[in-house]
Amino acid sequence: MNEKNKVIVLKAFDTLFNKRDYATAERYWSPNYIQHSAHILPGRDGLFNLIKASPPALRYEHGLIMAEGDFVMAHGKYLHTGRPNWIIVDILRIENGVLAEHWDVIQDEATREQSKSGNPMFGGEFPT
């Protein structure tokens, strides 16, 4: 089940954030979707409307993904947000094969000059 849930999340994110295929994305998000993110309006419509209002160049890049039971955590990068790139851990609860609930932790991506550790926040390279 864990591997299946990871695949569901990655397909859902690619469909919504990268392809902007809202009709197909509806199959991945529950109509009763519960949103815990402070910057997104409630429900599936809140998320879809946020993406519709986002810059057309917005993209999601997958990093690490982990699953336990009905929960999936995905560490990713949102590029071309209209502000600094976001490094996000999305936490999702899967129910009956669809995304049912969401939490997130968001940081602006640091440049090489901003990084006190000297290491990039995502992947092996700093943003250009």
mmCIF file of N, CA and C in Angstrom:
data_model
loop_
_atom_site.group_PDB
_atom_site.id
_atom_site.type_symbol
_atom_site.label_atom_id
_atom_site.label_comp_id
_atom_site.label_asym_id
_atom_site.label_seq_id
_atom_site.Cartn_x
_atom_site.Cartn_y
_atom_site.Cartn_z
ATOM 1 N N MET A 1 0.824 -1.193 0.000
ATOM 2 C CA MET A 1 0.000 0.000 0.000
ATOM 3 C C MET A 1 0.866 1.253 0.000
ATOM 4 N N ASN A 2 1.993 1.249 0.743
ATOM 5 C CA ASN A 2 2.839 2.436 0.818
ATOM 6 C C ASN A 2 3.343 2.872 -0.553
ATOM 7 N N GLU A 3 3.816 1.911 -1.348
ATOM 8 C CA GLU A 3 4.327 2.249 -2.684
ATOM 9 C C GLU A 3 3.202 2.782 -3.573
ATOM 10 N N LYS A 4 2.038 2.182 -3.470
ATOM 11 C CA LYS A 4 0.890 2.640 -4.263
ATOM 12 C C LYS A 4 0.518 4.074 -3.900
ATOM 13 N N ASN A 5 0.526 4.389 -2.605
ATOM 14 C CA ASN A 5 0.188 5.741 -2.159
ATOM 15 C C ASN A 5 1.212 6.762 -2.652
ATOM 16 N N LYS A 6 2.500 6.393 -2.676
ATOM 17 C CA LYS A 6 3.524 7.298 -3.199
ATOM 18 C C LYS A 6 3.269 7.595 -4.672
ATOM 19 N N VAL A 7 2.936 6.579 -5.426
ATOM 20 C CA VAL A 7 2.650 6.757 -6.858
ATOM 21 C C VAL A 7 1.448 7.676 -7.047
ATOM 22 N N ILE A 8 0.417 7.491 -6.242
ATOM 23 C CA ILE A 8 -0.785 8.339 -6.335
ATOM 24 C C ILE A 8 -0.409 9.804 -6.122
ATOM 25 N N VAL A 9 0.379 10.091 -5.090
ATOM 26 C CA VAL A 9 0.762 11.471 -4.787
ATOM 27 C C VAL A 9 1.580 12.062 -5.930
ATOM 28 N N LEU A 10 2.553 11.329 -6.427
ATOM 29 C CA LEU A 10 3.401 11.867 -7.496
ATOM 30 C C LEU A 10 2.606 12.113 -8.773
ATOM 31 N N LYS A 11 1.707 11.215 -9.108
ATOM 32 C CA LYS A 11 0.862 11.419 -10.292
ATOM 33 C C LYS A 11 -0.077 12.605 -10.092
ATOM 34 N N ALA A 12 -0.647 12.713 -8.896
ATOM 35 C CA ALA A 12 -1.554 13.827 -8.599
ATOM 36 C C ALA A 12 -0.833 15.162 -8.717
ATOM 37 N N PHE A 13 0.344 15.265 -8.127
ATOM 38 C CA PHE A 13 1.102 16.517 -8.169
ATOM 39 C C PHE A 13 1.495 16.879 -9.591
ATOM 40 N N ASP A 14 1.960 15.908 -10.357
ATOM 41 C CA ASP A 14 2.346 16.182 -11.740
ATOM 42 C C ASP A 14 1.132 16.641 -12.553
ATOM 43 N N THR A 15 0.005 15.979 -12.356
ATOM 44 C CA THR A 15 -1.222 16.313 -13.091
ATOM 45 C C THR A 15 -1.693 17.722 -12.786
ATOM 46 N N LEU A 16 -1.684 18.102 -11.511
ATOM 47 C CA LEU A 16 -2.195 19.419 -11.133
ATOM 48 C C LEU A 16 -1.159 20.522 -11.345
ATOM 49 N N PHE A 17 0.016 20.382 -10.765
ATOM 50 C CA PHE A 17 0.987 21.476 -10.751
ATOM 51 C C PHE A 17 1.739 21.635 -12.064
ATOM 52 N N ASN A 18 2.071 20.538 -12.718
ATOM 53 C CA ASN A 18 2.879 20.624 -13.936
ATOM 54 C C ASN A 18 2.043 20.623 -15.207
ATOM 55 N N LYS A 19 1.034 19.773 -15.262
ATOM 56 C CA LYS A 19 0.214 19.679 -16.479
ATOM 57 C C LYS A 19 -1.009 20.593 -16.436
ATOM 58 N N ARG A 20 -1.408 20.965 -15.232
ATOM 59 C CA ARG A 20 -2.604 21.787 -15.028
ATOM 60 C C ARG A 20 -3.830 21.179 -15.715
ATOM 61 N N ASP A 21 -3.943 19.893 -15.546
ATOM 62 C CA ASP A 21 -5.074 19.137 -16.086
ATOM 63 C C ASP A 21 -6.081 18.963 -14.946
ATOM 64 N N TYR A 22 -6.954 19.946 -14.807
ATOM 65 C CA TYR A 22 -7.870 19.991 -13.664
ATOM 66 C C TYR A 22 -8.903 18.873 -13.687
ATOM 67 N N ALA A 23 -9.367 18.507 -14.867
ATOM 68 C CA ALA A 23 -10.366 17.430 -14.967
ATOM 69 C C ALA A 23 -9.777 16.108 -14.476
ATOM 70 N N THR A 24 -8.562 15.797 -14.889
ATOM 71 C CA THR A 24 -7.913 14.563 -14.426
ATOM 72 C C THR A 24 -7.545 14.680 -12.952
ATOM 73 N N ALA A 25 -7.108 15.856 -12.519
ATOM 74 C CA ALA A 25 -6.720 16.054 -11.122
ATOM 75 C C ALA A 25 -7.883 15.782 -10.169
ATOM 76 N N GLU A 26 -9.105 16.039 -10.621
ATOM 77 C CA GLU A 26 -10.270 15.758 -9.765
ATOM 78 C C GLU A 26 -10.330 14.294 -9.355
ATOM 79 N N ARG A 27 -9.764 13.413 -10.163
ATOM 80 C CA ARG A 27 -9.760 11.979 -9.828
ATOM 81 C C ARG A 27 -8.783 11.656 -8.710
ATOM 82 N N TYR A 28 -7.802 12.549 -8.474
ATOM 83 C CA TYR A 28 -6.784 12.311 -7.446
ATOM 84 C C TYR A 28 -7.112 12.983 -6.114
ATOM 85 N N TRP A 29 -7.930 14.023 -6.133
ATOM 86 C CA TRP A 29 -8.285 14.754 -4.910
ATOM 87 C C TRP A 29 -9.725 14.468 -4.539
ATOM 88 N N SER A 30 -9.963 14.122 -3.301
ATOM 89 C CA SER A 30 -11.305 13.859 -2.806
ATOM 90 C C SER A 30 -12.165 15.111 -2.919
ATOM 91 N N PRO A 31 -13.450 14.956 -3.268
ATOM 92 C CA PRO A 31 -14.342 16.124 -3.243
ATOM 93 C C PRO A 31 -14.508 16.670 -1.823
ATOM 94 N N ASN A 32 -14.171 15.858 -0.821
ATOM 95 C CA ASN A 32 -14.241 16.264 0.587
ATOM 96 C C ASN A 32 -12.857 16.580 1.155
ATOM 97 N N TYR A 33 -11.927 16.929 0.296
ATOM 98 C CA TYR A 33 -10.537 17.222 0.642
ATOM 99 C C TYR A 33 -10.450 18.236 1.779
ATOM 100 N N ILE A 34 -9.639 17.919 2.787
ATOM 101 C CA ILE A 34 -9.455 18.789 3.948
ATOM 102 C C ILE A 34 -8.079 19.449 3.824
ATOM 103 N N GLN A 35 -8.075 20.777 3.851
ATOM 104 C CA GLN A 35 -6.860 21.565 3.673
ATOM 105 C C GLN A 35 -6.454 22.195 5.007
ATOM 106 N N HIS A 36 -5.207 21.955 5.423
ATOM 107 C CA HIS A 36 -4.699 22.550 6.662
ATOM 108 C C HIS A 36 -3.695 23.666 6.395
ATOM 109 N N SER A 37 -3.317 23.890 5.153
ATOM 110 C CA SER A 37 -2.336 24.918 4.820
ATOM 111 C C SER A 37 -2.908 26.306 5.099
ATOM 112 N N ALA A 38 -2.127 27.161 5.724
ATOM 113 C CA ALA A 38 -2.581 28.498 6.100
ATOM 114 C C ALA A 38 -2.759 29.431 4.912
ATOM 115 N N HIS A 39 -2.157 29.110 3.762
ATOM 116 C CA HIS A 39 -2.230 30.017 2.616
ATOM 117 C C HIS A 39 -3.143 29.523 1.487
ATOM 118 N N ILE A 40 -3.913 28.477 1.748
ATOM 119 C CA ILE A 40 -4.803 27.916 0.728
ATOM 120 C C ILE A 40 -6.223 27.874 1.287
ATOM 121 N N LEU A 41 -7.167 28.337 0.503
ATOM 122 C CA LEU A 41 -8.567 28.287 0.920
ATOM 123 C C LEU A 41 -9.026 26.837 1.062
ATOM 124 N N PRO A 42 -10.126 26.589 1.775
ATOM 125 C CA PRO A 42 -10.564 25.223 2.063
ATOM 126 C C PRO A 42 -10.898 24.406 0.816
ATOM 127 N N GLY A 43 -10.724 23.106 0.987
ATOM 128 C CA GLY A 43 -11.187 22.123 0.024
ATOM 129 C C GLY A 43 -10.407 22.045 -1.264
ATOM 130 N N ARG A 44 -10.854 21.123 -2.096
ATOM 131 C CA ARG A 44 -10.236 20.894 -3.406
ATOM 132 C C ARG A 44 -10.324 22.148 -4.263
ATOM 133 N N ASP A 45 -11.457 22.846 -4.224
ATOM 134 C CA ASP A 45 -11.605 24.071 -5.021
ATOM 135 C C ASP A 45 -10.604 25.136 -4.582
ATOM 136 N N GLY A 46 -10.340 25.245 -3.296
ATOM 137 C CA GLY A 46 -9.362 26.211 -2.810
ATOM 138 C C GLY A 46 -7.989 25.962 -3.405
ATOM 139 N N LEU A 47 -7.588 24.694 -3.433
ATOM 140 C CA LEU A 47 -6.290 24.332 -4.012
ATOM 141 C C LEU A 47 -6.282 24.572 -5.516
ATOM 142 N N PHE A 48 -7.300 24.094 -6.213
ATOM 143 C CA PHE A 48 -7.331 24.230 -7.675
ATOM 144 C C PHE A 48 -7.357 25.709 -8.079
ATOM 145 N N ASN A 49 -8.104 26.528 -7.351
ATOM 146 C CA ASN A 49 -8.159 27.953 -7.679
ATOM 147 C C ASN A 49 -6.821 28.645 -7.415
ATOM 148 N N LEU A 50 -6.092 28.202 -6.392
ATOM 149 C CA LEU A 50 -4.761 28.745 -6.144
ATOM 150 C C LEU A 50 -3.844 28.454 -7.338
ATOM 151 N N ILE A 51 -3.906 27.253 -7.847
ATOM 152 C CA ILE A 51 -3.047 26.881 -8.975
ATOM 153 C C ILE A 51 -3.481 27.636 -10.229
ATOM 154 N N LYS A 52 -4.766 27.775 -10.441
ATOM 155 C CA LYS A 52 -5.255 28.535 -11.606
ATOM 156 C C LYS A 52 -4.757 29.975 -11.560
ATOM 157 N N ALA A 53 -4.607 30.545 -10.370
ATOM 158 C CA ALA A 53 -4.161 31.929 -10.213
ATOM 159 C C ALA A 53 -2.632 32.064 -10.166
ATOM 160 N N SER A 54 -1.922 30.938 -10.146
ATOM 161 C CA SER A 54 -0.457 30.954 -10.066
ATOM 162 C C SER A 54 0.157 31.244 -11.433
ATOM 163 N N PRO A 55 1.424 31.677 -11.448
ATOM 164 C CA PRO A 55 2.084 31.928 -12.727
ATOM 165 C C PRO A 55 2.063 30.666 -13.607
ATOM 166 N N PRO A 56 1.868 30.845 -14.920
ATOM 167 C CA PRO A 56 1.819 29.685 -15.823
ATOM 168 C C PRO A 56 3.085 28.826 -15.790
ATOM 169 N N ALA A 57 4.213 29.421 -15.425
ATOM 170 C CA ALA A 57 5.478 28.684 -15.400
ATOM 171 C C ALA A 57 5.654 27.833 -14.136
ATOM 172 N N LEU A 58 4.732 27.930 -13.168
ATOM 173 C CA LEU A 58 4.839 27.168 -11.925
ATOM 174 C C LEU A 58 5.080 25.692 -12.231
ATOM 175 N N ARG A 59 6.037 25.096 -11.522
ATOM 176 C CA ARG A 59 6.334 23.674 -11.683
ATOM 177 C C ARG A 59 6.648 23.064 -10.317
ATOM 178 N N TYR A 60 6.333 21.767 -10.195
ATOM 179 C CA TYR A 60 6.681 21.003 -8.997
ATOM 180 C C TYR A 60 7.795 20.039 -9.374
ATOM 181 N N GLU A 61 8.836 20.018 -8.562
ATOM 182 C CA GLU A 61 9.942 19.086 -8.751
ATOM 183 C C GLU A 61 10.016 18.192 -7.518
ATOM 184 N N HIS A 62 9.940 16.920 -7.752
ATOM 185 C CA HIS A 62 9.920 15.928 -6.674
ATOM 186 C C HIS A 62 11.335 15.658 -6.161
ATOM 187 N N GLY A 63 11.455 15.508 -4.852
ATOM 188 C CA GLY A 63 12.718 15.129 -4.237
ATOM 189 C C GLY A 63 12.576 13.773 -3.559
ATOM 190 N N LEU A 64 12.337 13.780 -2.267
ATOM 191 C CA LEU A 64 12.218 12.572 -1.460
ATOM 192 C C LEU A 64 10.754 12.322 -1.148
ATOM 193 N N ILE A 65 10.368 11.057 -1.103
ATOM 194 C CA ILE A 65 8.993 10.722 -0.727
ATOM 195 C C ILE A 65 9.022 9.522 0.211
ATOM 196 N N MET A 66 8.200 9.592 1.252
ATOM 197 C CA MET A 66 8.118 8.519 2.243
ATOM 198 C C MET A 66 6.653 8.258 2.545
ATOM 199 N N ALA A 67 6.347 7.016 2.884
ATOM 200 C CA ALA A 67 4.963 6.667 3.196
ATOM 201 C C ALA A 67 4.924 5.715 4.380
ATOM 202 N N GLU A 68 3.880 5.911 5.173
ATOM 203 C CA GLU A 68 3.597 4.999 6.272
ATOM 204 C C GLU A 68 2.097 4.930 6.427
ATOM 205 N N GLY A 69 1.561 3.756 6.265
ATOM 206 C CA GLY A 69 0.115 3.596 6.351
ATOM 207 C C GLY A 69 -0.579 4.454 5.315
ATOM 208 N N ASP A 70 -1.529 5.262 5.763
ATOM 209 C CA ASP A 70 -2.295 6.123 4.862
ATOM 210 C C ASP A 70 -1.645 7.486 4.633
ATOM 211 N N PHE A 71 -0.436 7.705 5.173
ATOM 212 C CA PHE A 71 0.207 9.018 5.081
ATOM 213 C C PHE A 71 1.420 8.985 4.166
ATOM 214 N N VAL A 72 1.563 10.069 3.391
ATOM 215 C CA VAL A 72 2.706 10.243 2.501
ATOM 216 C C VAL A 72 3.304 11.610 2.794
ATOM 217 N N MET A 73 4.638 11.648 2.871
ATOM 218 C CA MET A 73 5.363 12.914 3.009
ATOM 219 C C MET A 73 6.251 13.068 1.788
ATOM 220 N N ALA A 74 6.099 14.194 1.101
ATOM 221 C CA ALA A 74 6.875 14.461 -0.106
ATOM 222 C C ALA A 74 7.660 15.752 0.083
ATOM 223 N N HIS A 75 8.978 15.661 -0.074
ATOM 224 C CA HIS A 75 9.858 16.837 -0.029
ATOM 225 C C HIS A 75 10.056 17.277 -1.468
ATOM 226 N N GLY A 76 9.651 18.502 -1.772
ATOM 227 C CA GLY A 76 9.734 18.954 -3.151
ATOM 228 C C GLY A 76 10.044 20.433 -3.255
ATOM 229 N N LYS A 77 10.203 20.850 -4.497
ATOM 230 C CA LYS A 77 10.482 22.250 -4.806
ATOM 231 C C LYS A 77 9.414 22.759 -5.757
ATOM 232 N N TYR A 78 8.860 23.920 -5.423
ATOM 233 C CA TYR A 78 7.922 24.600 -6.307
ATOM 234 C C TYR A 78 8.689 25.746 -6.955
ATOM 235 N N LEU A 79 8.853 25.664 -8.271
ATOM 236 C CA LEU A 79 9.620 26.656 -9.022
ATOM 237 C C LEU A 79 8.697 27.639 -9.714
ATOM 238 N N HIS A 80 9.221 28.837 -9.946
ATOM 239 C CA HIS A 80 8.500 29.876 -10.689
ATOM 240 C C HIS A 80 7.170 30.228 -10.003
ATOM 241 N N THR A 81 7.247 30.462 -8.709
ATOM 242 C CA THR A 81 6.048 30.767 -7.924
ATOM 243 C C THR A 81 5.666 32.242 -7.999
ATOM 244 N N GLY A 82 6.522 33.055 -8.607
ATOM 245 C CA GLY A 82 6.312 34.490 -8.604
ATOM 246 C C GLY A 82 7.035 35.147 -7.436
ATOM 247 N N ARG A 83 7.739 34.371 -6.681
ATOM 248 C CA ARG A 83 8.544 34.792 -5.530
ATOM 249 C C ARG A 83 9.707 33.806 -5.449
ATOM 250 N N PRO A 84 10.525 33.808 -4.387
ATOM 251 C CA PRO A 84 11.568 32.764 -4.333
ATOM 252 C C PRO A 84 10.948 31.370 -4.441
ATOM 253 N N ASN A 85 11.718 30.439 -5.012
ATOM 254 C CA ASN A 85 11.240 29.052 -5.053
ATOM 255 C C ASN A 85 10.900 28.611 -3.636
ATOM 256 N N TRP A 86 9.912 27.720 -3.534
ATOM 257 C CA TRP A 86 9.540 27.172 -2.239
ATOM 258 C C TRP A 86 10.063 25.747 -2.119
ATOM 259 N N ILE A 87 10.626 25.449 -0.965
ATOM 260 C CA ILE A 87 10.963 24.083 -0.596
ATOM 261 C C ILE A 87 9.870 23.669 0.382
ATOM 262 N N ILE A 88 9.160 22.602 0.051
ATOM 263 C CA ILE A 88 7.985 22.217 0.832
ATOM 264 C C ILE A 88 8.019 20.730 1.178
ATOM 265 N N VAL A 89 7.599 20.442 2.385
ATOM 266 C CA VAL A 89 7.238 19.074 2.735
ATOM 267 C C VAL A 89 5.714 19.056 2.776
ATOM 268 N N ASP A 90 5.133 18.326 1.838
ATOM 269 C CA ASP A 90 3.685 18.124 1.806
ATOM 270 C C ASP A 90 3.390 16.823 2.530
ATOM 271 N N ILE A 91 2.442 16.866 3.429
ATOM 272 C CA ILE A 91 2.011 15.686 4.179
ATOM 273 C C ILE A 91 0.572 15.419 3.768
ATOM 274 N N LEU A 92 0.334 14.236 3.263
ATOM 275 C CA LEU A 92 -0.993 13.913 2.736
ATOM 276 C C LEU A 92 -1.526 12.639 3.354
ATOM 277 N N ARG A 93 -2.819 12.636 3.583
ATOM 278 C CA ARG A 93 -3.511 11.419 4.010
ATOM 279 C C ARG A 93 -4.291 10.907 2.807
ATOM 280 N N ILE A 94 -4.077 9.634 2.511
ATOM 281 C CA ILE A 94 -4.746 8.989 1.388
ATOM 282 C C ILE A 94 -5.912 8.168 1.928
ATOM 283 N N GLU A 95 -7.058 8.317 1.297
ATOM 284 C CA GLU A 95 -8.248 7.556 1.685
ATOM 285 C C GLU A 95 -8.927 7.055 0.418
ATOM 286 N N ASN A 96 -9.127 5.756 0.332
ATOM 287 C CA ASN A 96 -9.773 5.135 -0.830
ATOM 288 C C ASN A 96 -9.103 5.531 -2.142
ATOM 289 N N GLY A 97 -7.761 5.641 -2.124
ATOM 290 C CA GLY A 97 -7.003 5.885 -3.344
ATOM 291 C C GLY A 97 -6.951 7.331 -3.809
ATOM 292 N N VAL A 98 -7.430 8.288 -2.981
ATOM 293 C CA VAL A 98 -7.365 9.706 -3.351
ATOM 294 C C VAL A 98 -6.798 10.531 -2.195
ATOM 295 N N LEU A 99 -6.309 11.722 -2.516
ATOM 296 C CA LEU A 99 -5.782 12.627 -1.510
ATOM 297 C C LEU A 99 -6.957 13.201 -0.724
ATOM 298 N N ALA A 100 -6.979 12.922 0.574
ATOM 299 C CA ALA A 100 -8.122 13.290 1.405
ATOM 300 C C ALA A 100 -7.817 14.455 2.348
ATOM 301 N N GLU A 101 -6.530 14.625 2.708
ATOM 302 C CA GLU A 101 -6.192 15.653 3.691
ATOM 303 C C GLU A 101 -4.744 16.082 3.465
ATOM 304 N N HIS A 102 -4.438 17.366 3.765
ATOM 305 C CA HIS A 102 -3.115 17.919 3.464
ATOM 306 C C HIS A 102 -2.638 18.904 4.526
ATOM 307 N N TRP A 103 -1.355 18.781 4.865
ATOM 308 C CA TRP A 103 -0.630 19.734 5.693
ATOM 309 C C TRP A 103 0.655 20.069 4.944
ATOM 310 N N ASP A 104 1.297 21.185 5.256
ATOM 311 C CA ASP A 104 2.587 21.468 4.631
ATOM 312 C C ASP A 104 3.490 22.279 5.548
ATOM 313 N N VAL A 105 4.767 22.234 5.242
ATOM 314 C CA VAL A 105 5.801 23.043 5.872
ATOM 315 C C VAL A 105 6.547 23.695 4.712
ATOM 316 N N ILE A 106 6.613 25.043 4.704
ATOM 317 C CA ILE A 106 7.129 25.782 3.558
ATOM 318 C C ILE A 106 8.288 26.683 3.971
ATOM 319 N N GLN A 107 9.332 26.706 3.122
ATOM 320 C CA GLN A 107 10.441 27.635 3.284
ATOM 321 C C GLN A 107 10.786 28.232 1.926
ATOM 322 N N ASP A 108 11.169 29.505 1.903
ATOM 323 C CA ASP A 108 11.754 30.066 0.699
ATOM 324 C C ASP A 108 13.114 29.410 0.504
ATOM 325 N N GLU A 109 13.457 29.104 -0.742
ATOM 326 C CA GLU A 109 14.742 28.478 -1.028
ATOM 327 C C GLU A 109 15.867 29.503 -0.863
ATOM 328 N N ALA A 110 16.894 29.139 -0.129
ATOM 329 C CA ALA A 110 18.039 30.012 0.109
ATOM 330 C C ALA A 110 19.029 29.929 -1.050
ATOM 331 N N THR A 111 19.633 31.060 -1.351
ATOM 332 C CA THR A 111 20.722 31.099 -2.327
ATOM 333 C C THR A 111 22.012 30.665 -1.636
ATOM 334 N N ARG A 112 23.057 30.498 -2.411
ATOM 335 C CA ARG A 112 24.366 30.149 -1.843
ATOM 336 C C ARG A 112 24.794 31.202 -0.811
ATOM 337 N N GLU A 113 24.555 32.461 -1.131
ATOM 338 C CA GLU A 113 24.944 33.547 -0.239
ATOM 339 C C GLU A 113 24.130 33.558 1.056
ATOM 340 N N GLN A 114 22.902 33.118 0.993
ATOM 341 C CA GLN A 114 22.029 33.119 2.175
ATOM 342 C C GLN A 114 22.228 31.894 3.060
ATOM 343 N N SER A 115 22.810 30.836 2.521
ATOM 344 C CA SER A 115 22.926 29.564 3.237
ATOM 345 C C SER A 115 24.089 29.588 4.231
ATOM 346 N N LYS A 116 23.786 29.564 5.509
ATOM 347 C CA LYS A 116 24.819 29.528 6.547
ATOM 348 C C LYS A 116 25.527 28.174 6.562
ATOM 349 N N SER A 117 24.814 27.110 6.157
ATOM 350 C CA SER A 117 25.418 25.776 6.154
ATOM 351 C C SER A 117 26.334 25.565 4.956
ATOM 352 N N GLY A 118 26.124 26.351 3.901
ATOM 353 C CA GLY A 118 26.900 26.156 2.677
ATOM 354 C C GLY A 118 26.351 25.044 1.808
ATOM 355 N N ASN A 119 25.198 24.483 2.203
ATOM 356 C CA ASN A 119 24.582 23.396 1.442
ATOM 357 C C ASN A 119 23.237 23.850 0.885
ATOM 358 N N PRO A 120 22.887 23.354 -0.298
ATOM 359 C CA PRO A 120 21.571 23.691 -0.845
ATOM 360 C C PRO A 120 20.445 23.017 -0.043
ATOM 361 N N MET A 121 19.274 23.626 -0.085
ATOM 362 C CA MET A 121 18.124 23.097 0.645
ATOM 363 C C MET A 121 17.451 21.948 -0.100
ATOM 364 N N PHE A 122 17.711 21.855 -1.390
ATOM 365 C CA PHE A 122 17.042 20.858 -2.229
ATOM 366 C C PHE A 122 18.016 20.416 -3.297
ATOM 367 N N GLY A 123 18.183 19.104 -3.452
ATOM 368 C CA GLY A 123 19.078 18.594 -4.484
ATOM 369 C C GLY A 123 20.535 18.935 -4.181
ATOM 370 N N GLY A 124 21.360 18.890 -5.216
ATOM 371 C CA GLY A 124 22.783 19.076 -5.041
ATOM 372 C C GLY A 124 23.310 20.428 -5.464
ATOM 373 N N GLU A 125 22.425 21.326 -5.940
ATOM 374 C CA GLU A 125 22.890 22.611 -6.420
ATOM 375 C C GLU A 125 21.997 23.744 -5.922
ATOM 376 N N PHE A 126 22.591 24.906 -5.779
ATOM 377 C CA PHE A 126 21.830 26.097 -5.412
ATOM 378 C C PHE A 126 21.048 26.594 -6.626
ATOM 379 N N PRO A 127 19.964 27.334 -6.381
ATOM 380 C CA PRO A 127 19.232 27.931 -7.500
ATOM 381 C C PRO A 127 20.093 28.980 -8.199
ATOM 382 N N THR A 128 19.856 29.136 -9.482
ATOM 383 C CA THR A 128 20.628 30.140 -10.227
ATOM 384 C C THR A 128 19.832 31.418 -10.368
#
